[in-house]
CSV table of N, CA and C in Angstrom, one decimal:
chain,number,residue,atom,x,y,z
A,1,UNK,N,-19.6,20.4,2.7
A,1,UNK,CA,-20.0,19.5,4.4
A,1,UNK,C,-20.6,18.4,3.5
A,2,UNK,N,-21.2,17.8,2.7
A,2,UNK,CA,-22.2,17.0,2.8
A,2,UNK,C,-21.6,15.7,2.3
A,3,UNK,N,-20.1,16.0,1.8
A,3,UNK,CA,-19.2,15.4,1.1
A,3,UNK,C,-18.7,14.8,1.9
A,4,UNK,N,-18.3,15.9,3.1
A,4,UNK,CA,-17.5,14.8,4.1
A,4,UNK,C,-18.1,14.3,5.0
A,5,UNK,N,-19.3,14.7,5.4
A,5,UNK,CA,-20.0,13.8,6.0
A,5,UNK,C,-20.0,12.5,5.4
A,6,UNK,N,-20.0,11.7,4.0
A,6,UNK,CA,-20.6,10.6,3.3
A,6,UNK,C,-20.0,10.3,3.5
A,7,UNK,N,-18.0,11.2,3.6
A,7,UNK,CA,-16.6,10.5,3.3
A,7,UNK,C,-16.4,9.3,4.7
A,8,UNK,N,-17.0,10.3,5.8
A,8,UNK,CA,-16.7,10.0,7.0
A,8,UNK,C,-17.5,8.4,7.7
A,9,UNK,N,-18.6,9.2,6.6
A,9,UNK,CA,-19.3,7.6,7.7
A,9,UNK,C,-19.4,6.8,6.7
A,10,UNK,N,-19.1,6.9,5.2
A,10,UNK,CA,-18.9,5.3,4.4
A,10,UNK,C,-18.1,5.3,4.9
A,11,UNK,N,-16.3,5.4,5.2
A,11,UNK,CA,-15.1,4.9,6.1
A,11,UNK,C,-15.6,4.4,7.0
A,12,UNK,N,-16.2,4.8,7.9
A,12,UNK,CA,-16.7,5.0,9.8
A,12,UNK,C,-17.8,2.5,9.0
A,13,UNK,N,-18.3,2.9,8.2
A,13,UNK,CA,-18.8,1.9,7.6
A,13,UNK,C,-17.8,0.7,7.5
A,14,UNK,N,-17.6,0.7,6.6
A,14,UNK,CA,-16.2,0.0,6.3
A,14,UNK,C,-14.9,-0.3,6.7
A,15,UNK,N,-15.2,0.7,7.9
A,15,UNK,CA,-13.7,0.2,8.7
A,15,UNK,C,-12.7,0.8,8.2
A,16,UNK,N,-12.6,2.0,7.6
A,16,UNK,CA,-10.8,2.3,6.7
A,16,UNK,C,-11.1,3.9,7.7
A,17,UNK,N,-9.9,4.6,7.9
A,17,UNK,CA,-9.5,5.3,8.1
A,17,UNK,C,-10.0,6.4,7.1
A,18,UNK,N,-10.6,7.2,7.8
A,18,UNK,CA,-10.9,8.2,7.0
A,18,UNK,C,-10.2,9.6,7.1
A,19,UNK,N,-8.8,9.5,6.9
A,19,UNK,CA,-7.8,10.8,7.2
A,19,UNK,C,-7.2,10.5,5.6
A,20,UNK,N,-6.8,12.3,5.1
A,20,UNK,CA,-6.0,12.3,4.3
A,20,UNK,C,-5.0,11.9,3.9
A,21,UNK,N,-4.0,11.6,5.0
A,21,UNK,CA,-2.6,10.9,5.4
A,21,UNK,C,-2.7,9.4,5.0
A,22,UNK,N,-3.3,9.2,4.5
A,22,UNK,CA,-3.9,7.4,5.2
A,22,UNK,C,-2.8,6.6,3.6
A,23,UNK,N,-3.6,5.7,3.6
A,23,UNK,CA,-2.4,5.3,2.7
A,23,UNK,C,-2.1,4.9,1.5
A,24,UNK,N,-3.3,6.2,0.7
A,24,UNK,CA,-3.5,6.4,-0.2
A,24,UNK,C,-2.0,7.4,-0.8
A,25,UNK,N,-1.7,7.5,-2.1
A,25,UNK,CA,-0.6,8.3,-2.3
A,25,UNK,C,0.6,7.2,-2.8
A,26,UNK,N,1.7,8.2,-3.7
A,26,UNK,CA,3.0,7.4,-3.6
A,26,UNK,C,4.1,7.6,-2.4
A,27,UNK,N,4.8,6.5,-3.0
A,27,UNK,CA,5.3,5.4,-1.2
A,27,UNK,C,6.7,5.0,-2.9
A,28,UNK,N,7.8,5.9,-2.1
A,28,UNK,CA,9.2,4.8,-2.4
A,28,UNK,C,10.2,3.8,-1.4
A,29,UNK,N,10.3,3.3,-1.9
A,29,UNK,CA,11.0,2.4,-1.6
A,29,UNK,C,12.2,2.3,-0.4
A,30,UNK,N,12.7,2.0,0.6
A,30,UNK,CA,14.0,2.9,1.1
A,30,UNK,C,15.6,2.8,0.2
A,31,UNK,N,15.4,1.7,-0.7
A,31,UNK,CA,16.2,1.5,-1.3
A,31,UNK,C,15.8,2.9,-2.5
A,32,UNK,N,15.5,3.3,-2.6
A,32,UNK,CA,15.0,4.6,-3.6
A,32,UNK,C,15.2,4.7,-4.8
A,33,UNK,N,14.5,3.0,-5.1
A,33,UNK,CA,14.6,2.3,-6.7
A,33,UNK,C,13.3,1.8,-7.3
A,34,UNK,N,12.2,2.5,-6.5
A,34,UNK,CA,10.9,2.3,-7.1
A,34,UNK,C,10.1,3.0,-6.3
A,35,UNK,N,8.6,2.9,-7.1
A,35,UNK,CA,7.6,3.4,-6.6
A,35,UNK,C,6.3,3.0,-6.8
A,36,UNK,N,5.7,3.4,-5.6
A,36,UNK,CA,4.7,2.2,-5.9
A,36,UNK,C,3.2,3.3,-5.7
A,37,UNK,N,1.8,3.1,-6.6
A,37,UNK,CA,1.0,4.5,-5.6
A,37,UNK,C,-0.1,3.6,-5.9
A,38,UNK,N,-0.5,3.9,-4.2
A,38,UNK,CA,-1.3,3.0,-4.0
A,38,UNK,C,-2.9,4.0,-4.3
A,39,UNK,N,-4.0,3.3,-4.5
A,39,UNK,CA,-5.0,4.0,-4.6
A,39,UNK,C,-6.6,3.3,-4.0
A,40,UNK,N,-7.3,3.7,-3.6
A,40,UNK,CA,-8.6,3.0,-3.3
A,40,UNK,C,-9.7,2.9,-4.6
A,41,UNK,N,-10.3,1.5,-3.9
A,41,UNK,CA,-10.8,0.8,-5.2
A,41,UNK,C,-12.2,1.5,-5.4
A,42,UNK,N,-13.2,1.6,-6.3
A,42,UNK,CA,-14.6,1.5,-5.3
A,42,UNK,C,-15.4,0.7,-4.3
A,43,UNK,N,-14.9,-0.1,-4.3
A,43,UNK,CA,-15.9,-1.5,-3.1
A,43,UNK,C,-14.8,-0.7,-2.1
A,44,UNK,N,-14.2,0.2,-1.6
A,44,UNK,CA,-13.5,0.5,-0.4
A,44,UNK,C,-12.1,-0.3,-0.4
A,45,UNK,N,-11.5,-1.4,-1.0
A,45,UNK,CA,-9.9,-1.7,-0.9
A,45,UNK,C,-9.0,-1.3,-1.3
A,46,UNK,N,-7.7,-1.4,-1.3
A,46,UNK,CA,-7.1,-0.5,-1.7
A,46,UNK,C,-6.2,-1.8,-2.8
A,47,UNK,N,-5.6,-1.0,-4.1
A,47,UNK,CA,-4.8,-1.3,-5.1
A,47,UNK,C,-3.4,-0.9,-4.7
A,48,UNK,N,-2.7,-0.9,-5.2
A,48,UNK,CA,-0.8,-0.6,-5.5
A,48,UNK,C,0.0,-1.2,-7.0
A,49,UNK,N,0.1,0.2,-7.9
A,49,UNK,CA,0.9,-0.4,-9.0
A,49,UNK,C,2.2,0.6,-8.8
A,50,UNK,N,3.2,-0.7,-9.6
A,50,UNK,CA,4.4,0.2,-9.9
A,50,UNK,C,3.8,1.6,-10.9
A,51,UNK,N,4.7,3.0,-9.9
A,51,UNK,CA,4.7,4.0,-11.3
A,51,UNK,C,5.8,4.3,-12.2
A,52,UNK,N,7.0,3.9,-10.9
A,52,UNK,CA,8.3,3.8,-11.5
A,52,UNK,C,9.5,3.6,-10.8
A,53,UNK,N,10.7,3.6,-11.6
A,53,UNK,CA,11.6,1.8,-11.3
A,53,UNK,C,12.8,2.1,-12.1
A,54,UNK,N,13.8,2.2,-11.3
A,54,UNK,CA,15.5,2.5,-11.6
A,54,UNK,C,15.7,0.9,-12.7
A,55,UNK,N,16.6,1.7,-13.6
A,55,UNK,CA,17.3,0.2,-14.2
A,55,UNK,C,17.1,-1.1,-13.4
A,56,UNK,N,17.8,-1.8,-13.7
A,56,UNK,CA,17.0,-2.3,-14.8
A,56,UNK,C,15.9,-3.1,-14.5
A,57,UNK,N,15.1,-2.0,-13.9
A,57,UNK,CA,13.6,-3.1,-13.9
A,57,UNK,C,12.2,-2.2,-14.1
A,58,UNK,N,12.8,-1.0,-15.1
A,58,UNK,CA,11.8,-0.4,-15.5
A,58,UNK,C,10.7,-1.0,-16.1
A,59,UNK,N,11.0,-2.1,-16.1
A,59,UNK,CA,9.8,-3.3,-17.0
A,59,UNK,C,8.7,-3.3,-16.0
A,60,UNK,N,8.8,-3.2,-15.2
A,60,UNK,CA,7.9,-3.9,-13.8
A,60,UNK,C,6.8,-2.4,-13.5
A,61,UNK,N,7.4,-1.1,-14.7
A,61,UNK,CA,6.6,0.0,-14.3
A,61,UNK,C,5.1,-0.7,-15.1
A,62,UNK,N,4.1,-0.8,-14.1
A,62,UNK,CA,2.7,-0.5,-14.8
A,62,UNK,C,1.5,-2.1,-13.8
A,63,UNK,N,3.2,-2.9,-13.2
A,63,UNK,CA,3.0,-3.9,-12.6
A,63,UNK,C,1.9,-3.5,-10.9
A,64,UNK,N,0.9,-4.7,-11.5
A,64,UNK,CA,-0.5,-4.6,-10.3
A,64,UNK,C,1.3,-5.2,-8.9
A,65,UNK,N,1.3,-4.2,-7.6
A,65,UNK,CA,1.7,-5.2,-6.7
A,65,UNK,C,1.2,-5.9,-5.4
A,66,UNK,N,-0.1,-5.0,-5.4
A,66,UNK,CA,-1.5,-5.2,-3.8
A,66,UNK,C,-2.3,-5.2,-4.3
A,67,UNK,N,-3.0,-5.7,-3.8
A,67,UNK,CA,-4.8,-5.6,-3.9
A,67,UNK,C,-5.2,-6.3,-3.2
A,68,UNK,N,-7.1,-5.9,-2.5
A,68,UNK,CA,-7.9,-6.0,-1.8
A,68,UNK,C,-7.2,-5.7,-0.5
A,69,UNK,N,-6.6,-4.5,-0.3
A,69,UNK,CA,-6.3,-4.5,0.8
A,69,UNK,C,-7.1,-4.3,1.7
A,70,UNK,N,-7.2,-3.7,3.0
A,70,UNK,CA,-8.4,-3.6,4.1
A,70,UNK,C,-8.0,-3.3,5.1
A,71,UNK,N,-8.6,-2.6,5.5
A,71,UNK,CA,-8.2,-1.6,7.5
A,71,UNK,C,-8.8,-2.8,8.2
A,72,UNK,N,-7.9,-3.6,9.4
A,72,UNK,CA,-8.6,-4.0,10.1
A,72,UNK,C,-8.8,-3.4,11.2
A,73,UNK,N,-9.3,-2.6,11.5
A,73,UNK,CA,-10.1,-2.3,12.7
A,73,UNK,C,-9.0,-2.3,14.3
A,74,UNK,N,-9.4,-4.4,14.2
A,74,UNK,CA,-9.3,-5.2,15.3
A,74,UNK,C,-7.8,-4.8,15.6
A,75,UNK,N,-7.5,-5.2,14.6
A,75,UNK,CA,-5.7,-5.4,14.8
A,75,UNK,C,-4.8,-4.0,14.4
A,76,UNK,N,-5.6,-2.6,14.5
A,76,UNK,CA,-4.8,-1.6,13.9
A,76,UNK,C,-3.5,-1.4,13.1
A,77,UNK,N,-4.5,-2.1,11.7
A,77,UNK,CA,-3.5,-2.0,10.5
A,77,UNK,C,-4.1,-2.7,9.6
A,78,UNK,N,-3.4,-2.8,7.9
A,78,UNK,CA,-4.3,-2.8,7.4
A,78,UNK,C,-3.9,-3.9,6.5
A,79,UNK,N,-4.7,-5.1,6.5
A,79,UNK,CA,-4.1,-6.8,5.6
A,79,UNK,C,-4.3,-6.8,3.9
A,80,UNK,N,-3.3,-7.1,3.5
A,80,UNK,CA,-3.0,-7.1,2.5
A,80,UNK,C,-3.2,-8.7,2.0
A,81,UNK,N,-4.2,-9.4,1.2
A,81,UNK,CA,-4.6,-11.1,1.1
A,81,UNK,C,-3.2,-11.5,-0.2
A,82,UNK,N,-3.0,-10.3,-1.1
A,82,UNK,CA,-2.4,-10.3,-2.0
A,82,UNK,C,-1.1,-9.0,-2.4
A,83,UNK,N,0.6,-9.9,-2.2
A,83,UNK,CA,1.7,-8.5,-2.5
A,83,UNK,C,2.4,-9.6,-3.0
A,84,UNK,N,2.7,-9.0,-4.0
A,84,UNK,CA,3.5,-9.4,-5.2
A,84,UNK,C,5.2,-9.4,-5.2
A,85,UNK,N,6.0,-9.6,-5.3
A,85,UNK,CA,7.6,-8.8,-5.8
A,85,UNK,C,7.5,-8.9,-7.0
A,86,UNK,N,7.8,-8.3,-7.8
A,86,UNK,CA,8.0,-8.4,-9.5
A,86,UNK,C,9.8,-8.9,-9.6
A,87,UNK,N,10.6,-8.1,-8.9
A,87,UNK,CA,11.7,-9.3,-8.6
A,87,UNK,C,12.1,-10.2,-8.4
A,88,UNK,N,11.2,-10.7,-7.5
A,88,UNK,CA,11.5,-12.3,-6.9
A,88,UNK,C,10.6,-13.2,-7.8
A,89,UNK,N,9.2,-13.2,-8.3
A,89,UNK,CA,8.2,-13.6,-8.8
A,89,UNK,C,7.7,-14.2,-7.8
A,90,UNK,N,7.7,-13.7,-6.4
A,90,UNK,CA,6.8,-14.1,-5.3
A,90,UNK,C,5.9,-13.7,-5.1
A,91,UNK,N,3.9,-13.8,-4.5
A,91,UNK,CA,3.6,-13.8,-4.0
A,91,UNK,C,3.2,-14.0,-2.7
A,92,UNK,N,2.5,-13.3,-1.9
A,92,UNK,CA,3.1,-13.5,-0.4
A,92,UNK,C,1.0,-12.7,0.3
A,93,UNK,N,1.0,-12.6,1.7
A,93,UNK,CA,0.7,-11.9,2.1
A,93,UNK,C,0.9,-10.5,3.0
A,94,UNK,N,0.2,-9.8,3.4
A,94,UNK,CA,0.9,-9.1,4.2
A,94,UNK,C,0.3,-7.9,5.4
A,95,UNK,N,1.3,-7.5,6.5
A,95,UNK,CA,0.3,-6.6,7.3
A,95,UNK,C,1.1,-5.2,7.0
A,96,UNK,N,0.0,-3.8,6.5
A,96,UNK,CA,0.8,-2.5,6.4
A,96,UNK,C,0.6,-2.2,7.7
A,97,UNK,N,1.5,-1.2,8.3
A,97,UNK,CA,1.3,0.0,9.4
A,97,UNK,C,1.5,1.0,8.3
A,98,UNK,N,1.1,2.0,9.2
A,98,UNK,CA,1.4,3.4,9.1
A,98,UNK,C,1.9,4.1,10.0
A,99,UNK,N,2.9,5.4,9.9
A,99,UNK,CA,3.3,5.5,11.0
A,99,UNK,C,3.7,7.3,10.3
A,100,UNK,N,2.9,8.0,10.4
A,100,UNK,CA,3.0,9.4,10.0
A,100,UNK,C,3.3,9.2,7.9
A,101,UNK,N,4.1,9.7,7.5
A,101,UNK,CA,5.0,9.0,6.0
A,101,UNK,C,5.3,8.5,6.0
A,102,UNK,N,5.3,6.9,7.2
A,102,UNK,CA,6.4,5.6,6.2
A,102,UNK,C,5.7,4.8,6.6
A,103,UNK,N,5.8,3.9,6.1
A,103,UNK,CA,5.2,2.6,6.2
A,103,UNK,C,5.5,1.2,5.9
A,104,UNK,N,4.7,0.6,6.8
A,104,UNK,CA,5.9,-0.4,7.0
A,104,UNK,C,5.1,-1.9,6.6
A,105,UNK,N,5.7,-2.6,5.8
A,105,UNK,CA,5.1,-3.6,5.2
A,105,UNK,C,6.1,-4.9,5.5
A,106,UNK,N,5.0,-5.9,6.1
A,106,UNK,CA,5.8,-7.3,6.9
A,106,UNK,C,5.0,-7.8,5.5
A,107,UNK,N,5.9,-8.9,4.3
A,107,UNK,CA,4.6,-10.0,3.8
A,107,UNK,C,5.7,-11.0,4.8
A,108,UNK,N,5.0,-12.0,4.2
A,108,UNK,CA,4.9,-13.6,4.7
A,108,UNK,C,4.3,-14.3,3.5
A,109,UNK,N,5.3,-15.5,3.3
A,109,UNK,CA,4.7,-16.4,2.9
A,109,UNK,C,5.2,-17.7,3.5
A,110,UNK,N,4.3,-18.5,4.1
A,110,UNK,CA,4.9,-19.2,4.7
A,110,UNK,C,5.4,-19.6,6.3
A,111,UNK,N,6.4,-19.9,5.9
A,111,UNK,CA,7.8,-19.7,7.4
A,111,UNK,C,8.4,-18.7,7.0
A,112,UNK,N,8.6,-17.8,5.4
A,112,UNK,CA,9.7,-16.8,5.6
A,112,UNK,C,8.8,-15.6,5.8
A,113,UNK,N,9.2,-14.4,5.8
A,113,UNK,CA,9.2,-13.1,6.5
A,113,UNK,C,10.5,-12.2,5.8
A,114,UNK,N,9.8,-11.1,5.4
A,114,UNK,CA,10.2,-10.4,4.6
A,114,UNK,C,10.1,-8.4,4.8
A,115,UNK,N,10.5,-7.6,5.5
A,115,UNK,CA,10.1,-6.3,5.5
A,115,UNK,C,11.4,-5.3,4.3
A,116,UNK,N,9.9,-4.6,4.6
A,116,UNK,CA,10.0,-3.3,3.6
A,116,UNK,C,9.4,-1.7,4.3
A,117,UNK,N,10.4,-0.8,4.4
A,117,UNK,CA,10.0,0.4,4.7
A,117,UNK,C,10.0,1.7,3.5
A,118,UNK,N,8.6,2.1,3.5
A,118,UNK,CA,8.4,3.1,2.3
A,118,UNK,C,8.2,4.6,2.7
A,119,UNK,N,8.5,5.3,1.8
A,119,UNK,CA,8.1,6.5,2.3
A,119,UNK,C,7.4,7.6,1.7
A,120,UNK,N,6.1,8.4,2.1
A,120,UNK,CA,5.1,8.9,1.1
A,120,UNK,C,6.0,10.1,0.5
A,121,UNK,N,5.3,10.3,-0.4
A,121,UNK,CA,6.1,11.0,-1.4
A,121,UNK,C,5.4,11.8,-1.4
A,122,UNK,N,5.1,13.3,-1.4
A,122,UNK,CA,4.4,14.6,-0.8
A,122,UNK,C,3.4,14.8,-2.9
A,123,UNK,N,3.2,15.6,-2.4
A,123,UNK,CA,2.4,15.8,-3.9
A,123,UNK,C,2.8,17.0,-4.3
């Protein structure tokens, strides 16, 4: 009980949703060709790395693809100051929204914007 109170209080203070069904977990692309594991860092931010990819992209496994992700209470979404597409070799910033087990990522670099949809895999 004490741990739960600490988790909820910490999440409230950091502005991060205190739900089990949040950003953390393994997410698969809509093309089913790669999976990203997102985890929370000790400082409360989130990071993601590729944990599985189909050929010919299996060399990307272990690559960090997002870091510094925080929840923006005022905008009701996660803000990602650095997201990386290893296929294109391009980094950008992104806005991440969750809807159940679906994650919508909208990455923007300059005037170019790209959307990707991920599905959370059950454990």
